[in-house]
XYZ file of N, CA and C in Angstrom:
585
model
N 42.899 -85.177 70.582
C 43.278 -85.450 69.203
C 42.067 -85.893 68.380
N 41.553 -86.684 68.970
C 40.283 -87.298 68.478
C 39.236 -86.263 68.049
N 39.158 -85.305 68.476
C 38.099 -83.718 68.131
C 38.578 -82.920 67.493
N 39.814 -83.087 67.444
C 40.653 -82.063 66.385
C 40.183 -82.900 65.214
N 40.331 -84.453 65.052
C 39.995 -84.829 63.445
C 38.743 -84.249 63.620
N 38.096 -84.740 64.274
C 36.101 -84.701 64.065
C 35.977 -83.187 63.277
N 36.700 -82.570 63.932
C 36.382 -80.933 63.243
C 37.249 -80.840 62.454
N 38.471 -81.491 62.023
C 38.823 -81.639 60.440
C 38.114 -81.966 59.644
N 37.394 -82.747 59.996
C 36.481 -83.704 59.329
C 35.163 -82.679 59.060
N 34.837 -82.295 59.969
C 33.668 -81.158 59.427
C 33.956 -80.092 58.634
N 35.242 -79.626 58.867
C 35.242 -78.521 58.031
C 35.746 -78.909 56.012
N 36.219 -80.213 56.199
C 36.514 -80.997 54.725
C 34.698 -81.034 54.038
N 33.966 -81.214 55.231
C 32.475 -81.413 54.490
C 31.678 -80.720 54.396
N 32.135 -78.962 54.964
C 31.313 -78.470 54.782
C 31.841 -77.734 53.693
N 32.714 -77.780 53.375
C 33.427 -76.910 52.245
C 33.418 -77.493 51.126
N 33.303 -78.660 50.840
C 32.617 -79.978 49.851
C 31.165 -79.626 49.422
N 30.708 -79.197 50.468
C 29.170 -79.052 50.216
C 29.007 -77.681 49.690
N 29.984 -76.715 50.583
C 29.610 -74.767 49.852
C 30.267 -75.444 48.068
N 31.056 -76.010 47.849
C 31.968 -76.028 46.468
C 31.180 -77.635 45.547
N 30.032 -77.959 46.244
C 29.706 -79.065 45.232
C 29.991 -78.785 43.845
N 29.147 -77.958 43.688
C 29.490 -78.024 41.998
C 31.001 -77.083 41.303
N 31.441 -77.946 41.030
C 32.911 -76.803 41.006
C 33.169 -76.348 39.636
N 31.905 -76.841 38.562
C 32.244 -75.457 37.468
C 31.266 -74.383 38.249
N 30.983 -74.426 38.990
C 30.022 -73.178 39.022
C 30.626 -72.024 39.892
N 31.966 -71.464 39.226
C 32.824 -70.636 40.217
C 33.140 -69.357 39.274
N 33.136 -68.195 40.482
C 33.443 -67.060 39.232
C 34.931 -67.032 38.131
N 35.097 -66.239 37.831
C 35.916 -65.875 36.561
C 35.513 -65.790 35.348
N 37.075 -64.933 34.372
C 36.666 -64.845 33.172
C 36.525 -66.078 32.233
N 35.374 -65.814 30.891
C 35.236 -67.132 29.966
C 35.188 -66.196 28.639
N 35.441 -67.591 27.914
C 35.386 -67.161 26.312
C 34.302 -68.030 25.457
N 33.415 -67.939 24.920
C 32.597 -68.640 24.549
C 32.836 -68.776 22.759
N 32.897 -69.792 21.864
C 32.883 -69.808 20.727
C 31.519 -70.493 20.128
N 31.106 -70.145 19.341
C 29.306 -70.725 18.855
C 29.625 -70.596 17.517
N 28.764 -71.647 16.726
C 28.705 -71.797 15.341
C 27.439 -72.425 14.823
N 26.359 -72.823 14.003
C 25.351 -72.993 13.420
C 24.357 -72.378 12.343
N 23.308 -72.806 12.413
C 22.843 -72.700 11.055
C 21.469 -71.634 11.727
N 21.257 -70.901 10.783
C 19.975 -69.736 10.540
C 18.963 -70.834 10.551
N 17.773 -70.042 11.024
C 16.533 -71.376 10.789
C 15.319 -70.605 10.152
N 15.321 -69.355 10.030
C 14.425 -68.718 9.483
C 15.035 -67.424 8.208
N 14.188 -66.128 8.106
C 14.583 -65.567 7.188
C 16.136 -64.149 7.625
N 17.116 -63.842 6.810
C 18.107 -63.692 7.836
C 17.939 -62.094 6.861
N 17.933 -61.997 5.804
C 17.917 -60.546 4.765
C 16.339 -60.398 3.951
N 16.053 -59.592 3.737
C 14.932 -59.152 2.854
C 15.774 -58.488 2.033
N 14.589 -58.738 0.376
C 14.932 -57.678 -0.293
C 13.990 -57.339 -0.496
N 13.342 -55.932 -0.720
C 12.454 -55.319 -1.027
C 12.497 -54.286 -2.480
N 12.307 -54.407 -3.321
C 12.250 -53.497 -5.158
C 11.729 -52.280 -4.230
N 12.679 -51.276 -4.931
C 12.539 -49.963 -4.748
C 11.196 -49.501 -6.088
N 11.469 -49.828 -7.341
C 10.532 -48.915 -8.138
C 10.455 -50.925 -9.305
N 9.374 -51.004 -9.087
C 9.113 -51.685 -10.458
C 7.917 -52.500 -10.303
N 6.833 -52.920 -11.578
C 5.763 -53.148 -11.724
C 6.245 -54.465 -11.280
N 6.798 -55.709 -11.756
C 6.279 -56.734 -11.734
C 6.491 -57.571 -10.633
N 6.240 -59.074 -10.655
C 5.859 -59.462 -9.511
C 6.718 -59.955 -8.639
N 8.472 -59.405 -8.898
C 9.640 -59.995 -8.561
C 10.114 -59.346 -6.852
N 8.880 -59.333 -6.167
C 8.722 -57.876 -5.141
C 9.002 -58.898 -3.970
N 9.898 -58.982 -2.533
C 10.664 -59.320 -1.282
C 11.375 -60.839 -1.663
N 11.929 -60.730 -2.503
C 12.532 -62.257 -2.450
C 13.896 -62.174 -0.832
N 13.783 -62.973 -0.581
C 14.460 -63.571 0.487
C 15.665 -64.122 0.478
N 16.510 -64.311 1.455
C 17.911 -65.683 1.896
C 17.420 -66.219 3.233
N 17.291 -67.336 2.688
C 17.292 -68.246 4.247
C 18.470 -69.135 4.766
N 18.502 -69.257 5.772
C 19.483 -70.212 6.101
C 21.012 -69.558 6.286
N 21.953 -70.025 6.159
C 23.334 -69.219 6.623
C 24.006 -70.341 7.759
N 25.218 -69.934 7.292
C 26.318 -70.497 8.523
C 26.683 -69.093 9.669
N 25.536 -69.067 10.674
C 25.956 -68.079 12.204
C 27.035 -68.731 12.758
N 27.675 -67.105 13.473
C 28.912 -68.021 14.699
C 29.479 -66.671 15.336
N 29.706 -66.922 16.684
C 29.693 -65.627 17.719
C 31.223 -66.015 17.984
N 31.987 -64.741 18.885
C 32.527 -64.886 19.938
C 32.251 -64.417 20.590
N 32.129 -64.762 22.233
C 32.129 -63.688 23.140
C 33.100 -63.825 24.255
N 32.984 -62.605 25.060
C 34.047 -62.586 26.437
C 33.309 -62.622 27.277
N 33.429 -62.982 28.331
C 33.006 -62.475 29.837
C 33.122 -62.786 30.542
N 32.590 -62.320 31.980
C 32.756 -62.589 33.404
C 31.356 -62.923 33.618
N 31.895 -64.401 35.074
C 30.743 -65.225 35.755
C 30.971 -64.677 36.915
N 29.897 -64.850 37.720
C 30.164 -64.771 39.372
C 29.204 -65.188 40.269
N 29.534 -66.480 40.792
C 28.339 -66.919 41.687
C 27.557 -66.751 42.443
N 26.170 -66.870 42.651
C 25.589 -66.005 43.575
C 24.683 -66.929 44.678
N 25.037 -68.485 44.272
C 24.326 -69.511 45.472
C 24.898 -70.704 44.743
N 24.590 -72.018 45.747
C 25.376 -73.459 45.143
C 25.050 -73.264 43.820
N 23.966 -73.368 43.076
C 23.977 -73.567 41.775
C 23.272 -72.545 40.849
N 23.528 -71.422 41.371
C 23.367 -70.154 40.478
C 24.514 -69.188 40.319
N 24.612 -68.652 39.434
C 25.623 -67.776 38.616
C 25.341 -66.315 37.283
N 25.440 -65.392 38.028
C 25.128 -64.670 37.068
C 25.932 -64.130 36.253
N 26.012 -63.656 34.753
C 27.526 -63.269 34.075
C 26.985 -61.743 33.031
N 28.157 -61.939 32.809
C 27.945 -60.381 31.762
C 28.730 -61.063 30.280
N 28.022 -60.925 29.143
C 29.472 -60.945 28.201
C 29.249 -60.145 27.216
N 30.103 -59.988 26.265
C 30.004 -59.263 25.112
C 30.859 -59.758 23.867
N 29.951 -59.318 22.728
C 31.158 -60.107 21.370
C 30.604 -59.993 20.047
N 31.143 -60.193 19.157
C 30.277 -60.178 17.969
C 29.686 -61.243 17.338
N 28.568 -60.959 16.805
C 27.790 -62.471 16.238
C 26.990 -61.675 14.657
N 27.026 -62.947 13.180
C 26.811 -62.490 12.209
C 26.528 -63.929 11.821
N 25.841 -63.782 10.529
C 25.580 -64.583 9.934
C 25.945 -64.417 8.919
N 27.430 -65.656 8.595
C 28.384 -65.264 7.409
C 27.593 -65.775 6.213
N 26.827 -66.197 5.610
C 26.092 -66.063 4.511
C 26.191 -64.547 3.860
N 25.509 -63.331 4.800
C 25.591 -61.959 4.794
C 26.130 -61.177 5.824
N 27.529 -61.453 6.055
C 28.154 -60.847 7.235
C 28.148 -59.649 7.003
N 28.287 -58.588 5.821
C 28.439 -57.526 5.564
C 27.307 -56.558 6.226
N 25.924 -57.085 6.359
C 24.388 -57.308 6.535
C 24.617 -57.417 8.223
N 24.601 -58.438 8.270
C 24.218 -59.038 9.434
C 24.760 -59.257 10.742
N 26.218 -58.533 10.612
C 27.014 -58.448 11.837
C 26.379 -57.581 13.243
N 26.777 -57.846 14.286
C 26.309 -57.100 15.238
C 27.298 -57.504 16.617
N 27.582 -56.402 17.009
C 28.210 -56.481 18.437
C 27.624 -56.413 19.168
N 27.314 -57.336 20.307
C 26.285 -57.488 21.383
C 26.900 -57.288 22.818
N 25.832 -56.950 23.692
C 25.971 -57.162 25.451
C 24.999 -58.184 25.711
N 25.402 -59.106 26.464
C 24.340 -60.404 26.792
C 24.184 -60.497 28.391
N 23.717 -59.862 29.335
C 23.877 -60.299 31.204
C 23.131 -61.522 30.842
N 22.929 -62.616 31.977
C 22.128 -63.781 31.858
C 22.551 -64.131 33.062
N 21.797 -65.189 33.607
C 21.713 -66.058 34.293
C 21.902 -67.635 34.331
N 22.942 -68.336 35.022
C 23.440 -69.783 34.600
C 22.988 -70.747 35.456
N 22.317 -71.772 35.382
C 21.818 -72.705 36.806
C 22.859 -73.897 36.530
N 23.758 -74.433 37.308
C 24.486 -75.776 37.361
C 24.028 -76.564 38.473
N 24.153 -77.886 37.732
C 24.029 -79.124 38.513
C 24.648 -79.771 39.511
N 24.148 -80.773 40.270
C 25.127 -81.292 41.462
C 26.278 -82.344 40.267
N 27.582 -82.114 40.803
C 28.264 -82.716 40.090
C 27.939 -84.082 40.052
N 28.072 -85.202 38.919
C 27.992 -86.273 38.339
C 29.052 -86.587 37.841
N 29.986 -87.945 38.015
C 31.404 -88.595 37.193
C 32.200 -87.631 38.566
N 33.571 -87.461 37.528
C 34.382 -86.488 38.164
C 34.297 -84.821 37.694
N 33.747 -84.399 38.565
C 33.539 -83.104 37.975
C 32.794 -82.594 37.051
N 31.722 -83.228 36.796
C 31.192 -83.275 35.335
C 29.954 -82.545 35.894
N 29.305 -82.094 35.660
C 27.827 -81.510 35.459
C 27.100 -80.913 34.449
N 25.819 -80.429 34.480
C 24.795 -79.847 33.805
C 24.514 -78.482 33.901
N 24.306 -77.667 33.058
C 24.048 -76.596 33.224
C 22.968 -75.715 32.374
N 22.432 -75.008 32.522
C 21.108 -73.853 31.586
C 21.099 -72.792 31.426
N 21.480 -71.924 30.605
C 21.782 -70.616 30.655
C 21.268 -69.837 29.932
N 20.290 -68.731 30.291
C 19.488 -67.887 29.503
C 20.380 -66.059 29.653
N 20.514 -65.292 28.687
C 20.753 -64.713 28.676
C 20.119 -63.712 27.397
N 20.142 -62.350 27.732
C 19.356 -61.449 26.876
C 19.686 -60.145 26.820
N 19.836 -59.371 25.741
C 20.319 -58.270 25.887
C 19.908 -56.890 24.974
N 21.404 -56.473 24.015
C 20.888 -55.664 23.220
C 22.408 -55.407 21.718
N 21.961 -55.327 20.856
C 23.371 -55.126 19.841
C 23.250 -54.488 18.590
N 23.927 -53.803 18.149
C 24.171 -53.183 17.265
C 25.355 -53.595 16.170
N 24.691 -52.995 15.252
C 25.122 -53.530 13.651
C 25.565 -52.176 13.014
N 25.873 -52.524 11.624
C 25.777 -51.915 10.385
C 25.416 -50.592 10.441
N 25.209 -49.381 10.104
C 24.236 -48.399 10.223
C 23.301 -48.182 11.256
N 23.866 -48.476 12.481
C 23.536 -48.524 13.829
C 21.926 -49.178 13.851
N 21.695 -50.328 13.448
C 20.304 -50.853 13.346
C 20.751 -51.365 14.912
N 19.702 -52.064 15.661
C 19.574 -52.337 16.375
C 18.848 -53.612 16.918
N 19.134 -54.552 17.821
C 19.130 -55.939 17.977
C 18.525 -56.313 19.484
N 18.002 -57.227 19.401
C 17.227 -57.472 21.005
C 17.871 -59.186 20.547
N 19.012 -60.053 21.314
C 19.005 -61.470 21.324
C 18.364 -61.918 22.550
N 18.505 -63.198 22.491
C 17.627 -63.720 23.320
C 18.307 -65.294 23.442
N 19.035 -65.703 24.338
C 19.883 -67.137 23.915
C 18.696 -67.854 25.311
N 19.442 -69.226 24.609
C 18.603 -70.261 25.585
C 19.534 -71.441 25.267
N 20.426 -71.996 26.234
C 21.452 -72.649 26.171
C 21.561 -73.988 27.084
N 21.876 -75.489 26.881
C 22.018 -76.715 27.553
C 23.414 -76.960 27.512
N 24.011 -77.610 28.695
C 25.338 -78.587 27.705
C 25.352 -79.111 29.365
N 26.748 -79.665 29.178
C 27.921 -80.139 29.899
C 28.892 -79.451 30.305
N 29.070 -79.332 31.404
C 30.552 -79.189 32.108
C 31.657 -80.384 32.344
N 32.374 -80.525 30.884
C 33.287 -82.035 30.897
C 34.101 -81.585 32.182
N 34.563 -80.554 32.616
C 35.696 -80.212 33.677
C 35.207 -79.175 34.385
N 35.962 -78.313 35.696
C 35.185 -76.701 36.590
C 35.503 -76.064 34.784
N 36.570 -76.396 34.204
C 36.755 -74.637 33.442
C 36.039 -75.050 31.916
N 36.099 -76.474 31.393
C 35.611 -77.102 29.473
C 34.395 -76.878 30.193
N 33.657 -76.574 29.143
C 32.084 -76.970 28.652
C 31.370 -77.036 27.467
N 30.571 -77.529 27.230
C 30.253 -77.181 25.713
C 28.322 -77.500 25.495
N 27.364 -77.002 25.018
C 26.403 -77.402 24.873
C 25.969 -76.714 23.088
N 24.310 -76.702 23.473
C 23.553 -76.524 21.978
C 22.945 -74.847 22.728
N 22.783 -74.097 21.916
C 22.224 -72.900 22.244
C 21.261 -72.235 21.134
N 20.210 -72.426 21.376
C 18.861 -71.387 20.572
C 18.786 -69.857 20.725
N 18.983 -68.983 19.412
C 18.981 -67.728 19.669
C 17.791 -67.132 18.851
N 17.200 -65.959 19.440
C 16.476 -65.318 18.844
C 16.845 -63.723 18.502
N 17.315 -63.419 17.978
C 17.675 -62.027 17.182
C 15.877 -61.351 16.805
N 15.848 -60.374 17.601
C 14.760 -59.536 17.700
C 15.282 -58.345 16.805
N 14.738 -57.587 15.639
C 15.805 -56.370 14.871
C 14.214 -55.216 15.126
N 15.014 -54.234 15.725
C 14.525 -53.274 16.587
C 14.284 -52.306 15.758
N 13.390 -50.936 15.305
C 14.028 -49.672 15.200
C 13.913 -49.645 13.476
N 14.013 -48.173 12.743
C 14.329 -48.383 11.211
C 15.951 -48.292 11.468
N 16.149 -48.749 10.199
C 18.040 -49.163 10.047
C 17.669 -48.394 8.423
N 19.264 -47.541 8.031
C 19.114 -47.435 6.945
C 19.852 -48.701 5.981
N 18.639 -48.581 5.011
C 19.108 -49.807 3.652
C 20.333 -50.016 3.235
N 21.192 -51.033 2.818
C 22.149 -51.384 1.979
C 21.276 -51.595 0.891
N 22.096 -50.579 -0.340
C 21.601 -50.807 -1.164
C 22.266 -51.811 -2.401
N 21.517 -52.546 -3.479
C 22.059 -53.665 -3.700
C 21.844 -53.517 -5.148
N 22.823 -53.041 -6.536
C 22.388 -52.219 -7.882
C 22.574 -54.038 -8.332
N 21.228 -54.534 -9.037
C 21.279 -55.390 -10.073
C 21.597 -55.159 -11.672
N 21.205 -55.738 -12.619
C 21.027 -55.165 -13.836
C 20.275 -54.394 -14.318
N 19.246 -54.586 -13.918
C 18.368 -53.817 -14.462
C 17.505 -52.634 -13.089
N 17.450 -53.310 -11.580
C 16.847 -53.440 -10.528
C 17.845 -52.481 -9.430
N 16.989 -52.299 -9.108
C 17.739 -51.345 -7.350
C 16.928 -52.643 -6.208
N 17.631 -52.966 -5.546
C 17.086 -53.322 -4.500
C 17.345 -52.999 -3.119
N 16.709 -53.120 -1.443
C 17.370 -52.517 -0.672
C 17.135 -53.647 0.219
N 18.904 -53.908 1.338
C 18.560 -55.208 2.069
C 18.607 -54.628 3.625
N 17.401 -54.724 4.215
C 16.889 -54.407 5.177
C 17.276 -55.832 6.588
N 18.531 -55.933 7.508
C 18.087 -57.168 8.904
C 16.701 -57.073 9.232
N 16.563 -58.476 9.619
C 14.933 -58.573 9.740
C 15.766 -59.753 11.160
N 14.354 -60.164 11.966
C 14.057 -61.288 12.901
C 14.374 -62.179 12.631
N 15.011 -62.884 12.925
C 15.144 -64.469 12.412
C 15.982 -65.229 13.586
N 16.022 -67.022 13.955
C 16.617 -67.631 14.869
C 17.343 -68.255 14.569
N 18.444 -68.819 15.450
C 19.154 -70.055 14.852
C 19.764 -70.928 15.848
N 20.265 -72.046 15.540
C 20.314 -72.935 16.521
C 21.646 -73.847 16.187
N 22.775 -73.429 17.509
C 24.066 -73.842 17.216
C 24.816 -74.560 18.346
N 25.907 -74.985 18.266
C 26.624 -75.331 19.182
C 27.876 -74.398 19.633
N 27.637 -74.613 21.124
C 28.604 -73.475 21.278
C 29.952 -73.915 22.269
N 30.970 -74.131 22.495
C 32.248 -74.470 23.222
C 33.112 -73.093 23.871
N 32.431 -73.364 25.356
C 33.071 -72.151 26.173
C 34.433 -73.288 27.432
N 34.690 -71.804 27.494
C 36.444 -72.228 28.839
C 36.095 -71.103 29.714
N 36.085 -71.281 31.139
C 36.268 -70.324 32.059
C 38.152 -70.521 32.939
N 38.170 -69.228 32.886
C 39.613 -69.138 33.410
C 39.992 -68.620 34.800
């Protein structure tokens, strides 16, 4: 009886140890993100005119994604995922929308509290917009795992704009102008659930 616990007992600890970190388990997630532009998000560029009223700019904007996807673990505290979703910057959503694919890679922590851990997640891909322009992101992501499935952190993106895109064109009063996506980053908070 006494060896039957002992090897109860081992197999409670070794399965403690394969499952330490217990957000770090496959399934599907939904990720929601929201924040602010930090650089330039539209150009305008004057089609025909002398004076000196030539690329005025918009900076700044309220960004915010959704995405879907699947995780799936690939060691105690690595995880690789796939997702996809759309992300715009509603200042010029009309402009600036784009449906993305993101694969990445997730590192989690040894759990801390109850269930709680740390996690880092870089992911990078490719997306398309408007007049099929084209997008290279680039996320770089911190947070918390409050529970295995809540989490929530801060995430830095870099929107790389690939390729010629044709112009939206933009009739002023007097002026033609044309608004061209350009490069620009931004830096938000984002609240994901795995299911």
């Amino acid at each position: 009886m006494k060896r039957i616990m002992i090897l109860f007992a081992g197999i409670i600890l070794a399965t403690t140890a394969v499952f330490g970190q217990n957000a770090n388990r496959k399934g599907f997630f939904v990720e929601l993100q929201g924040g602010a532009a930090l650089g330039e998000v539209v150009s305008l560029s004057q089609s025909y005119s002398d004076n000196d009223n030539y690329n005025p700019y918009l900076k700044g904007g309220f960004v915010g994604s959704l995405d879907l996807g699947y995780r799936f673990r690939i060691s105690r505290h690595f995880a690789l995922e796939a997702k996809a979703g759309i992300w715009s910057n509603f200042a010029e959503f009309d402009q600036t929308w784009n449906i993305r694919i993101l694969p990445g890679i997730r590192w989690t922590s040894a759990d801390f509290g109850t269930n709680q851990s740390a996690f880092i997640s870089l992911n990078t891909g490719f997306g398309m917009g408007d007049y099929y322009y084209m997008t290279v992101p680039v996320e770089l992501g911190a947070g918390v795992n409050f529970t295995p499935n809540l989490y929530a952190g801060i995430v830095w993106e870099y929107n790389l704009y690939v390729g010629d895109a044709e112009p939206h064109e933009l009739r002023t009063e007097n002026d033609h102008y044309y608004l061209y996506p350009h490069t620009y980053n931004s830096l938000a908070i984002r609240i994901g659930y795995r299911f």
